[in-house]
């Protein structure tokens, strides 16, 4: 049974003071909700401040990227050792990292390995651009991006989070139709099964990302292969983010829990 995960990717928003306030508001807004994992991914500067607020309350924390080396002459980067002190997860391969900062599947492969080596769970993002979708290449593109998982063990794959974020749906208000997202994510889970075995594929969690909001979240969560959401814009305020968490909590809680 996969636990739903609602992850807020704050991108390059929030000063430390603002991040502290938002984390505290989210903690209050989601208190008592069961059957759902809540994750906050602040900017690197706010990671420590958010971790101190969120983790003792059972929320998880993620970095938005990292280098693969433990240390070295990589000005501006943060290392897996540094991230592992503060976070549980690391988002890797977000389309903004790929398109704006030149991240390749090869570099992402190194980062995925480094994450597992340091006890961090990668949230690997995949997704096609609009021109790729229009050319009928969506499935091929996302399957190709699984190259970043080359060489990982089945046991590691079981702990993986894979986020399907069609590039054209990110920040556009044009969310991917839930049935189509579920189809692509079924293709991804099948591919995980072929590479890492049925058990790992059944344990790995798949998130949808791209213009998720409180109105459309239920449609995604209703799909068998969609285990939660990676949320940008709607995670920048406690509400509507908490509304997304409530939707997943209702979904994930067994009946007896829902009435207790
Ligand atoms: P939006 O929810 O703003 O579309 O962003 C999605 C995203 O990129 C999350 O990583």
CSV table of N, CA and C in Angstrom, one decimal, residues 8-115:
chain,number,residue,atom,x,y,z
A,8,UNK,N,5.3,20.1,-1.9
A,8,UNK,CA,5.3,21.5,-2.3
A,8,UNK,C,6.7,21.9,-2.8
A,9,UNK,N,6.9,22.2,-4.0
A,9,UNK,CA,8.1,22.7,-4.6
A,9,UNK,C,8.0,24.2,-4.6
A,10,UNK,N,8.7,24.9,-3.7
A,10,UNK,CA,8.6,26.3,-3.6
A,10,UNK,C,9.5,27.0,-4.6
A,11,UNK,N,10.3,26.3,-5.4
A,11,UNK,CA,11.1,26.9,-6.4
A,11,UNK,C,11.9,28.1,-5.8
A,12,UNK,N,12.2,29.1,-6.6
A,12,UNK,CA,13.0,30.2,-6.1
A,12,UNK,C,12.0,31.3,-5.5
A,13,UNK,N,11.3,30.9,-4.5
A,13,UNK,CA,10.4,31.8,-3.7
A,13,UNK,C,10.7,31.6,-2.2
A,14,UNK,N,10.4,32.7,-1.5
A,14,UNK,CA,10.5,32.7,0.0
A,14,UNK,C,11.9,32.9,0.5
A,15,UNK,N,12.0,34.1,1.2
A,15,UNK,CA,13.2,34.3,2.1
A,15,UNK,C,13.1,33.4,3.2
A,16,UNK,N,14.2,33.3,4.1
A,16,UNK,CA,14.1,32.5,5.2
A,16,UNK,C,13.0,32.8,6.1
A,17,UNK,N,12.8,34.1,6.3
A,17,UNK,CA,11.7,34.6,7.2
A,17,UNK,C,10.3,34.1,6.6
A,18,UNK,N,10.1,34.3,5.4
A,18,UNK,CA,8.9,33.9,4.7
A,18,UNK,C,8.7,32.4,4.7
A,19,UNK,N,9.8,31.7,4.5
A,19,UNK,CA,9.7,30.2,4.5
A,19,UNK,C,9.3,29.7,5.9
A,20,UNK,N,9.9,30.3,6.9
A,20,UNK,CA,9.6,29.9,8.3
A,20,UNK,C,8.1,30.1,8.6
A,21,UNK,N,7.6,31.2,8.1
A,21,UNK,CA,6.2,31.5,8.4
A,21,UNK,C,5.3,30.5,7.6
A,22,UNK,N,5.6,30.3,6.4
A,22,UNK,CA,4.8,29.4,5.6
A,22,UNK,C,4.9,27.9,6.1
A,23,UNK,N,6.1,27.5,6.5
A,23,UNK,CA,6.2,26.1,7.1
A,23,UNK,C,5.3,26.0,8.3
A,24,UNK,N,5.4,27.0,9.2
A,24,UNK,CA,4.6,27.0,10.4
A,24,UNK,C,3.1,27.0,10.1
A,25,UNK,N,2.7,27.8,9.1
A,25,UNK,CA,1.3,27.8,8.7
A,25,UNK,C,0.8,26.4,8.2
A,26,UNK,N,1.7,25.8,7.4
A,26,UNK,CA,1.4,24.5,6.8
A,26,UNK,C,1.2,23.5,7.9
A,27,UNK,N,2.2,23.5,8.8
A,27,UNK,CA,2.1,22.5,10.0
A,27,UNK,C,0.8,22.6,10.7
A,28,UNK,N,0.4,23.8,10.9
A,28,UNK,CA,-0.9,24.0,11.6
A,28,UNK,C,-2.1,23.5,10.8
A,29,UNK,N,-2.0,23.9,9.5
A,29,UNK,CA,-3.2,23.6,8.6
A,29,UNK,C,-3.3,22.1,8.3
A,30,UNK,N,-2.2,21.3,8.4
A,30,UNK,CA,-2.3,19.9,8.1
A,30,UNK,C,-2.3,19.0,9.4
A,31,UNK,N,-2.3,19.6,10.5
A,31,UNK,CA,-2.2,18.9,11.8
A,31,UNK,C,-3.3,17.9,11.9
A,32,UNK,N,-3.0,16.7,12.3
A,32,UNK,CA,-4.1,15.7,12.5
A,32,UNK,C,-4.5,14.9,11.3
A,33,UNK,N,-4.1,15.4,10.1
A,33,UNK,CA,-4.5,14.6,8.9
A,33,UNK,C,-3.7,13.4,8.8
A,34,UNK,N,-4.4,12.3,8.5
A,34,UNK,CA,-3.7,11.0,8.5
A,34,UNK,C,-3.6,10.4,7.1
A,35,UNK,N,-2.7,9.4,7.0
A,35,UNK,CA,-2.7,8.6,5.7
A,35,UNK,C,-2.1,9.4,4.6
A,36,UNK,N,-1.3,10.4,4.8
A,36,UNK,CA,-0.7,11.2,3.7
A,36,UNK,C,0.6,11.7,4.2
A,37,UNK,N,1.6,11.7,3.4
A,37,UNK,CA,2.9,12.3,3.7
A,37,UNK,C,2.9,13.7,3.1
A,38,UNK,N,3.4,14.7,3.8
A,38,UNK,CA,3.4,16.1,3.4
A,38,UNK,C,4.9,16.5,3.3
A,39,UNK,N,5.3,17.0,2.2
A,39,UNK,CA,6.7,17.4,2.0
A,39,UNK,C,6.8,18.8,1.5
A,40,UNK,N,7.8,19.5,2.1
A,40,UNK,CA,8.1,20.9,1.7
A,40,UNK,C,9.5,20.9,1.1
A,41,UNK,N,9.6,21.6,0.0
A,41,UNK,CA,10.9,21.7,-0.7
A,41,UNK,C,11.2,23.2,-0.9
A,42,UNK,N,11.9,23.8,0.1
A,42,UNK,CA,12.2,25.2,0.1
A,42,UNK,C,13.5,25.4,-0.7
A,43,UNK,N,13.9,26.7,-1.0
A,43,UNK,CA,15.2,27.0,-1.5
A,43,UNK,C,16.3,26.5,-0.5
A,44,UNK,N,17.5,26.3,-1.0
A,44,UNK,CA,18.6,25.8,-0.2
A,44,UNK,C,18.8,26.7,1.0
A,45,UNK,N,18.7,28.0,0.9
A,45,UNK,CA,18.9,28.9,2.0
A,45,UNK,C,18.0,28.7,3.1
A,46,UNK,N,16.8,28.2,2.8
A,46,UNK,CA,15.7,28.1,3.9
A,46,UNK,C,15.6,26.6,4.3
A,47,UNK,N,16.4,25.7,3.8
A,47,UNK,CA,16.3,24.3,4.1
A,47,UNK,C,16.4,24.1,5.7
A,48,UNK,N,17.4,24.7,6.3
A,48,UNK,CA,17.6,24.4,7.7
A,48,UNK,C,16.4,24.9,8.5
A,49,UNK,N,16.0,26.1,8.2
A,49,UNK,CA,14.9,26.7,9.0
A,49,UNK,C,13.6,26.0,8.8
A,50,UNK,N,13.3,25.5,7.6
A,50,UNK,CA,12.1,24.7,7.4
A,50,UNK,C,12.2,23.3,8.1
A,51,UNK,N,13.4,22.7,8.0
A,51,UNK,CA,13.6,21.4,8.6
A,51,UNK,C,13.3,21.4,10.1
A,52,UNK,N,13.7,22.5,10.7
A,52,UNK,CA,13.5,22.5,12.2
A,52,UNK,C,12.0,22.6,12.5
A,53,UNK,N,11.3,23.3,11.7
A,53,UNK,CA,9.8,23.4,12.0
A,53,UNK,C,9.1,22.2,11.5
A,54,UNK,N,9.4,21.7,10.3
A,54,UNK,CA,8.5,20.7,9.7
A,54,UNK,C,8.8,19.3,10.2
A,55,UNK,N,10.1,18.9,10.3
A,55,UNK,CA,10.4,17.5,10.6
A,55,UNK,C,9.9,17.0,12.0
A,56,UNK,N,10.0,17.8,13.0
A,56,UNK,CA,9.5,17.3,14.3
A,56,UNK,C,7.9,17.1,14.3
A,57,UNK,N,7.3,17.7,13.3
A,57,UNK,CA,5.8,17.6,13.2
A,57,UNK,C,5.4,16.5,12.2
A,58,UNK,N,6.4,15.7,11.8
A,58,UNK,CA,6.2,14.6,10.9
A,58,UNK,C,6.1,14.9,9.4
A,59,UNK,N,6.4,16.2,9.1
A,59,UNK,CA,6.5,16.5,7.6
A,59,UNK,C,7.8,16.2,7.1
A,60,UNK,N,7.9,15.9,5.8
A,60,UNK,CA,9.2,15.7,5.2
A,60,UNK,C,9.7,16.9,4.5
A,61,UNK,N,11.0,16.9,4.3
A,61,UNK,CA,11.7,18.1,3.7
A,61,UNK,C,12.6,17.6,2.5
A,62,UNK,N,12.6,18.4,1.4
A,62,UNK,CA,13.4,18.1,0.3
A,62,UNK,C,14.2,19.3,-0.2
A,63,UNK,N,15.4,19.0,-0.7
A,63,UNK,CA,16.1,20.0,-1.5
A,63,UNK,C,15.6,20.0,-2.9
A,64,UNK,N,15.8,21.1,-3.6
A,64,UNK,CA,15.3,21.1,-5.0
A,64,UNK,C,16.3,20.6,-6.0
A,65,UNK,N,17.5,20.5,-5.6
A,65,UNK,CA,18.6,19.9,-6.5
A,65,UNK,C,19.8,19.7,-5.6
A,66,UNK,N,20.8,19.1,-6.1
A,66,UNK,CA,22.1,19.0,-5.5
A,66,UNK,C,23.2,18.6,-6.5
A,67,UNK,N,24.4,18.7,-6.1
A,67,UNK,CA,25.5,18.2,-6.8
A,67,UNK,C,25.7,16.7,-6.5
A,68,UNK,N,26.5,15.9,-7.2
A,68,UNK,CA,26.7,14.5,-6.9
A,68,UNK,C,27.9,14.3,-6.0
A,69,UNK,N,28.8,15.2,-6.0
A,69,UNK,CA,30.1,15.0,-5.2
A,69,UNK,C,29.8,15.4,-3.7
A,70,UNK,N,30.6,14.7,-2.9
A,70,UNK,CA,30.5,14.9,-1.4
A,70,UNK,C,31.0,16.3,-1.1
A,71,UNK,N,32.0,16.8,-1.8
A,71,UNK,CA,32.6,18.1,-1.6
A,71,UNK,C,33.5,18.4,-2.7
A,72,UNK,N,33.9,19.6,-2.8
A,72,UNK,CA,34.9,20.0,-3.8
A,72,UNK,C,34.8,21.4,-4.4
A,73,UNK,N,35.5,21.7,-5.4
A,73,UNK,CA,35.5,23.0,-6.0
A,73,UNK,C,34.4,23.1,-7.0
A,74,UNK,N,33.2,23.3,-6.4
A,74,UNK,CA,32.0,23.4,-7.3
A,74,UNK,C,31.2,24.7,-6.7
A,75,UNK,N,31.7,25.8,-7.0
A,75,UNK,CA,31.2,27.1,-6.5
A,75,UNK,C,29.7,27.1,-6.7
A,76,UNK,N,28.9,27.4,-5.7
A,76,UNK,CA,27.5,27.6,-5.8
A,76,UNK,C,26.7,26.4,-5.6
A,77,UNK,N,27.3,25.2,-5.6
A,77,UNK,CA,26.5,24.0,-5.5
A,77,UNK,C,26.4,23.5,-4.0
A,78,UNK,N,25.4,22.7,-3.7
A,78,UNK,CA,25.4,22.0,-2.4
A,78,UNK,C,25.5,20.5,-2.6
A,79,UNK,N,26.1,19.8,-1.6
A,79,UNK,CA,26.5,18.4,-1.8
A,79,UNK,C,25.5,17.5,-1.1
A,80,UNK,N,25.4,16.2,-1.5
A,80,UNK,CA,24.6,15.3,-0.8
A,80,UNK,C,24.8,15.2,0.7
A,81,UNK,N,26.0,15.3,1.1
A,81,UNK,CA,26.3,15.3,2.5
A,81,UNK,C,25.6,16.5,3.2
A,82,UNK,N,25.7,17.6,2.6
A,82,UNK,CA,25.0,18.8,3.2
A,82,UNK,C,23.5,18.7,3.2
A,83,UNK,N,23.0,18.2,2.1
A,83,UNK,CA,21.5,18.0,2.0
A,83,UNK,C,21.0,17.0,3.0
A,84,UNK,N,21.8,15.9,3.1
A,84,UNK,CA,21.4,14.8,4.0
A,84,UNK,C,21.3,15.2,5.5
A,85,UNK,N,22.0,16.3,5.8
A,85,UNK,CA,21.9,16.8,7.2
A,85,UNK,C,20.5,17.4,7.5
A,86,UNK,N,19.9,17.8,6.4
A,86,UNK,CA,18.7,18.7,6.6
A,86,UNK,C,17.4,18.1,6.0
A,87,UNK,N,17.5,17.2,5.0
A,87,UNK,CA,16.4,16.8,4.2
A,87,UNK,C,16.2,15.3,4.2
A,88,UNK,N,15.1,14.9,3.8
A,88,UNK,CA,14.7,13.5,3.6
A,88,UNK,C,14.8,13.1,2.1
A,89,UNK,N,14.5,14.0,1.3
A,89,UNK,CA,14.4,13.8,-0.2
A,89,UNK,C,15.2,14.9,-0.9
A,90,UNK,N,15.4,14.6,-2.2
A,90,UNK,CA,15.9,15.6,-3.1
A,90,UNK,C,15.2,15.5,-4.4
A,91,UNK,N,14.7,16.6,-4.9
A,91,UNK,CA,14.1,16.7,-6.2
A,91,UNK,C,15.2,16.7,-7.2
A,92,UNK,N,15.2,15.9,-8.2
A,92,UNK,CA,16.2,15.8,-9.2
A,92,UNK,C,15.6,15.8,-10.6
A,93,UNK,N,16.2,16.6,-11.5
A,93,UNK,CA,15.8,16.6,-12.9
A,93,UNK,C,14.5,17.4,-13.1
A,94,UNK,N,14.2,18.3,-12.3
A,94,UNK,CA,13.0,19.2,-12.6
A,94,UNK,C,13.2,19.8,-14.0
A,95,UNK,N,12.2,20.0,-14.7
A,95,UNK,CA,12.3,20.4,-16.1
A,95,UNK,C,13.0,21.8,-16.2
A,96,UNK,N,12.8,22.6,-15.1
A,96,UNK,CA,13.5,23.9,-15.1
A,96,UNK,C,15.0,23.7,-14.9
A,97,UNK,N,15.4,22.7,-14.2
A,97,UNK,CA,16.9,22.4,-14.1
A,97,UNK,C,17.4,21.9,-15.4
A,98,UNK,N,16.6,21.1,-16.1
A,98,UNK,CA,17.0,20.5,-17.4
A,98,UNK,C,17.1,21.6,-18.4
A,99,UNK,N,16.1,22.4,-18.5
A,99,UNK,CA,16.0,23.4,-19.6
A,99,UNK,C,16.8,24.6,-19.4
A,100,UNK,N,16.8,25.1,-18.1
A,100,UNK,CA,17.5,26.4,-17.8
A,100,UNK,C,19.0,26.2,-17.4
A,101,UNK,N,19.3,25.0,-16.8
A,101,UNK,CA,20.6,24.9,-16.2
A,101,UNK,C,21.3,23.7,-16.8
A,102,UNK,N,20.8,23.1,-17.9
A,102,UNK,CA,21.5,22.2,-18.7
A,102,UNK,C,21.7,20.8,-18.0
A,103,UNK,N,20.9,20.4,-17.1
A,103,UNK,CA,21.0,19.1,-16.5
A,103,UNK,C,20.7,18.0,-17.5
A,104,UNK,N,21.6,17.0,-17.6
A,104,UNK,CA,21.5,15.9,-18.5
A,104,UNK,C,21.1,14.6,-17.7
A,105,UNK,N,20.6,13.7,-18.5
A,105,UNK,CA,20.3,12.4,-17.8
A,105,UNK,C,21.5,11.8,-17.2
A,106,UNK,N,22.7,12.0,-17.8
A,106,UNK,CA,23.9,11.4,-17.3
A,106,UNK,C,24.3,12.1,-16.0
A,107,UNK,N,24.2,13.4,-15.9
A,107,UNK,CA,24.4,14.0,-14.6
A,107,UNK,C,23.4,13.6,-13.5
A,108,UNK,N,22.2,13.5,-14.0
A,108,UNK,CA,21.1,13.1,-13.1
A,108,UNK,C,21.3,11.6,-12.6
A,109,UNK,N,21.9,10.8,-13.4
A,109,UNK,CA,22.2,9.4,-13.0
A,109,UNK,C,23.2,9.5,-11.8
A,110,UNK,N,24.2,10.3,-11.9
A,110,UNK,CA,25.2,10.5,-10.8
A,110,UNK,C,24.5,11.0,-9.5
A,111,UNK,N,23.6,11.9,-9.7
A,111,UNK,CA,22.9,12.5,-8.6
A,111,UNK,C,22.0,11.5,-7.9
A,112,UNK,N,21.3,10.7,-8.7
A,112,UNK,CA,20.4,9.7,-8.2
A,112,UNK,C,21.2,8.7,-7.3
A,113,UNK,N,22.4,8.3,-7.9
A,113,UNK,CA,23.2,7.4,-7.1
A,113,UNK,C,23.7,8.0,-5.8
A,114,UNK,N,24.1,9.3,-5.9
A,114,UNK,CA,24.6,10.0,-4.7
A,114,UNK,C,23.5,10.1,-3.7
A,115,UNK,N,22.3,10.4,-4.1
A,115,UNK,CA,21.2,10.5,-3.2
A,115,UNK,C,21.0,9.2,-2.4
